[in-house]
Amino acid sequence: PLMSWSFALINLAVAVRVGLPLVGAAEIAVAGATLLWLAAFLIFVVIYAPILIRPRVDNRPG
């Protein structure tokens, strides 16, 4: 469920980045899209970093 929020934030970032410059707010669009993308990436890192850092279940190298 939390990754669904991450995907939604990415789509919202795209909408902000594309939509706001149409009304003349290009700087705000870039800043807003950046913050939304960073929030989505933070969710991704919080979920997947522990999975990628912990040892393998079968205790084999690699």
PDB file of C-alpha atoms in Angstrom:
ATOM      1  CA  PRO A   1       0.000   0.000   0.000  1.00  0.00           C
ATOM      2  CA  LEU A   2       2.818   2.454   0.746  1.00  0.00           C
ATOM      3  CA  MET A   3       4.433   1.899  -2.643  1.00  0.00           C
ATOM      4  CA  SER A   4       1.105   2.833  -4.218  1.00  0.00           C
ATOM      5  CA  TRP A   5       1.523   6.262  -2.633  1.00  0.00           C
ATOM      6  CA  SER A   6       4.994   6.446  -4.109  1.00  0.00           C
ATOM      7  CA  PHE A   7       3.671   5.726  -7.595  1.00  0.00           C
ATOM      8  CA  ALA A   8       0.890   8.275  -7.109  1.00  0.00           C
ATOM      9  CA  LEU A   9       3.435  10.907  -6.050  1.00  0.00           C
ATOM     10  CA  ILE A  10       5.481  10.284  -9.199  1.00  0.00           C
ATOM     11  CA  ASN A  11       2.380  10.756 -11.349  1.00  0.00           C
ATOM     12  CA  LEU A  12       1.459  13.896  -9.443  1.00  0.00           C
ATOM     13  CA  ALA A  13       4.995  15.215  -9.948  1.00  0.00           C
ATOM     14  CA  VAL A  14       4.607  14.707 -13.690  1.00  0.00           C
ATOM     15  CA  ALA A  15       1.260  16.497 -13.688  1.00  0.00           C
ATOM     16  CA  VAL A  16       2.707  19.422 -11.727  1.00  0.00           C
ATOM     17  CA  ARG A  17       5.805  19.648 -13.929  1.00  0.00           C
ATOM     18  CA  VAL A  18       3.764  19.613 -17.132  1.00  0.00           C
ATOM     19  CA  GLY A  19       0.653  21.471 -15.997  1.00  0.00           C
ATOM     20  CA  LEU A  20       1.876  24.434 -13.977  1.00  0.00           C
ATOM     21  CA  PRO A  21       4.105  25.934 -16.685  1.00  0.00           C
ATOM     22  CA  LEU A  22       0.997  26.204 -18.855  1.00  0.00           C
ATOM     23  CA  VAL A  23      -0.303  28.876 -16.469  1.00  0.00           C
ATOM     24  CA  GLY A  24       3.059  30.614 -16.114  1.00  0.00           C
ATOM     25  CA  ALA A  25       4.444  29.106 -12.908  1.00  0.00           C
ATOM     26  CA  ALA A  26       7.514  27.345 -14.285  1.00  0.00           C
ATOM     27  CA  GLU A  27       9.786  27.829 -11.255  1.00  0.00           C
ATOM     28  CA  ILE A  28       7.097  26.625  -8.879  1.00  0.00           C
ATOM     29  CA  ALA A  29       6.459  23.646 -11.157  1.00  0.00           C
ATOM     30  CA  VAL A  30      10.085  22.556 -11.036  1.00  0.00           C
ATOM     31  CA  ALA A  31      10.295  22.989  -7.266  1.00  0.00           C
ATOM     32  CA  GLY A  32       6.981  21.238  -6.645  1.00  0.00           C
ATOM     33  CA  ALA A  33       7.783  18.344  -8.944  1.00  0.00           C
ATOM     34  CA  THR A  34      11.184  17.980  -7.291  1.00  0.00           C
ATOM     35  CA  LEU A  35       9.678  17.778  -3.814  1.00  0.00           C
ATOM     36  CA  LEU A  36       7.052  15.267  -4.926  1.00  0.00           C
ATOM     37  CA  TRP A  37       9.684  13.126  -6.638  1.00  0.00           C
ATOM     38  CA  LEU A  38      11.901  13.237  -3.552  1.00  0.00           C
ATOM     39  CA  ALA A  39       8.989  12.166  -1.349  1.00  0.00           C
ATOM     40  CA  ALA A  40       8.297   9.229  -3.664  1.00  0.00           C
ATOM     41  CA  PHE A  41      11.964   8.243  -3.686  1.00  0.00           C
ATOM     42  CA  LEU A  42      12.135   8.464   0.111  1.00  0.00           C
ATOM     43  CA  ILE A  43       9.230   6.022   0.391  1.00  0.00           C
ATOM     44  CA  PHE A  44      11.024   3.684  -2.032  1.00  0.00           C
ATOM     45  CA  VAL A  45      14.277   3.847  -0.048  1.00  0.00           C
ATOM     46  CA  VAL A  46      12.536   3.270   3.286  1.00  0.00           C
ATOM     47  CA  ILE A  47      10.845   0.151   1.915  1.00  0.00           C
ATOM     48  CA  TYR A  48      13.618  -1.369  -0.206  1.00  0.00           C
ATOM     49  CA  ALA A  49      16.857  -0.424   1.580  1.00  0.00           C
ATOM     50  CA  PRO A  50      16.347  -2.980   4.379  1.00  0.00           C
ATOM     51  CA  ILE A  51      15.568  -5.668   1.812  1.00  0.00           C
ATOM     52  CA  LEU A  52      18.702  -4.888  -0.195  1.00  0.00           C
ATOM     53  CA  ILE A  53      21.019  -4.516   2.808  1.00  0.00           C
ATOM     54  CA  ARG A  54      20.162  -7.618   4.818  1.00  0.00           C
ATOM     55  CA  PRO A  55      21.973 -10.925   4.175  1.00  0.00           C
ATOM     56  CA  ARG A  56      20.558 -13.509   1.838  1.00  0.00           C
ATOM     57  CA  VAL A  57      18.047 -15.940   3.303  1.00  0.00           C
ATOM     58  CA  ASP A  58      20.063 -18.978   2.146  1.00  0.00           C
ATOM     59  CA  ASN A  59      23.320 -17.560   3.642  1.00  0.00           C
ATOM     60  CA  ARG A  60      25.193 -18.007   0.365  1.00  0.00           C
ATOM     61  CA  PRO A  61      27.643 -15.366  -0.832  1.00  0.00           C
ATOM     62  CA  GLY A  62      26.635 -12.968  -3.569  1.00  0.00           C
TER      63      GLY A  62
END
